[in-house]
Amino acid sequence: MSDFIDIAPEVAAALAAGKPVVALESTIISHGMPYPQNLETAQLVEQDVRDHGAVPATIAVIAGRCKIGLSPAELKYFAQGQDILKLSRRDIPYAIAQKRDGATTVSATMILADQAGIRVFATGGIGGVHRELGTTFDISADLTELARTSVAVVCAGAKAILDIPMTLEHLETLGVPVIGYGTDEFPAFYTVKSGQKAPLRLDSPQDVAHFLKAKWEFGLAGGVVIGNPPPADKALALEAIEHAIDSALVEAKGLNIHGRDVTPFLLERVTQHTKGKSLEANIALVRNNACLGAQIAVAMAAG
Ligand code: PSU
Ligand code: MN
């Protein structure tokens, strides 16, 4: 493991003892949700992991140190922070060398989790291929990371702000297994349905654990996407979100938003357009994913 990483004592003890640990990302806190809901969610999600028998490890970079597991004060800092970078793979050395604070996206969280030996990571949604690929060439670094780094990502699929069919095609090309958890359909984050079939389906944490072991013990490095549908009582109907997404996309284009700013901008606008309904769904699905992530980590630790 690199000299740039600090593992919180509780997480280090759990890893040393072979106990279940679940990685959590920090971009969702700093750039994915407004304060104070982001802080409440970050705290609830950690508790959800504990309630299901695993140790949570929220990952971030603080003053150039890569942290695996944050203290309550650090969690608050990332929820309130103003000058926090959004880190994907390319940005990690900059944050380290310049001693900056950075919130980790799915790609950066996977890298740090992998270095610490954490195999299960729970989040909201993965990045993907953006709509109008032909003009933007915007493909999230999350997808390439999934191709190379051996961490399972429990998520509610990919948001409809993205081009979901192209995202699934690209994951196939990259050799990344995409599993519908208890569903035949790949979920679309706010909505249970995306109109796209999940390429694979598994129905229990044990089955997922066996799948992950088979992949990695066979020597097939790389990530796995576990698409867990959002809880039905908080999920939105497609009609409820479609308009918000379309308006947000038009606004982003008009304002010439690009690069790392696109996803946070779209998330913020969708929350505004749905008057908070999408935020409620977001919170519920992240918690749901944390619970499943912990169950999978427990199943893996049990052998
Ligand atoms: N999806 C969400 N909320 C988020 C993100 C994705 O519902 O906060 C964040 C994740 O950290 C993801 C990142 O890795 O956005 C992808 O950003 P980009 O599209 O710039 O690759
Ligand atoms: Mn992008």
PDB file of C-alpha atoms and ligand atoms in Angstrom, residues 128 130 138-141 259-260 262-263, ligand 2:
ATOM      1  CA  GLY A 128     -21.411   6.833 -17.582  1.00  0.00           C
ATOM      2  CA  HIS A 130     -23.315  11.212 -21.470  1.00  0.00           C
ATOM      3  CA  ASP A 138     -18.065  12.852 -22.361  1.00  0.00           C
ATOM      4  CA  ILE A 139     -17.542   9.392 -20.890  1.00  0.00           C
ATOM      5  CA  SER A 140     -17.041   9.159 -17.130  1.00  0.00           C
ATOM      6  CA  ALA A 141     -13.671   7.925 -15.895  1.00  0.00           C
ATOM      7  CA  GLY A 259     -15.772  18.456 -17.899  1.00  0.00           C
ATOM      8  CA  ARG A 260     -16.005  17.649 -14.215  1.00  0.00           C
ATOM      9  CA  VAL A 262     -21.361  18.588 -15.753  1.00  0.00           C
ATOM     10  CA  THR A 263     -22.584  15.932 -13.314  1.00  0.00           C
TER      11      THR A 263
HETATM   12 MN    MN B   2     -17.405  13.724 -17.700  1.00  0.00          MN
END
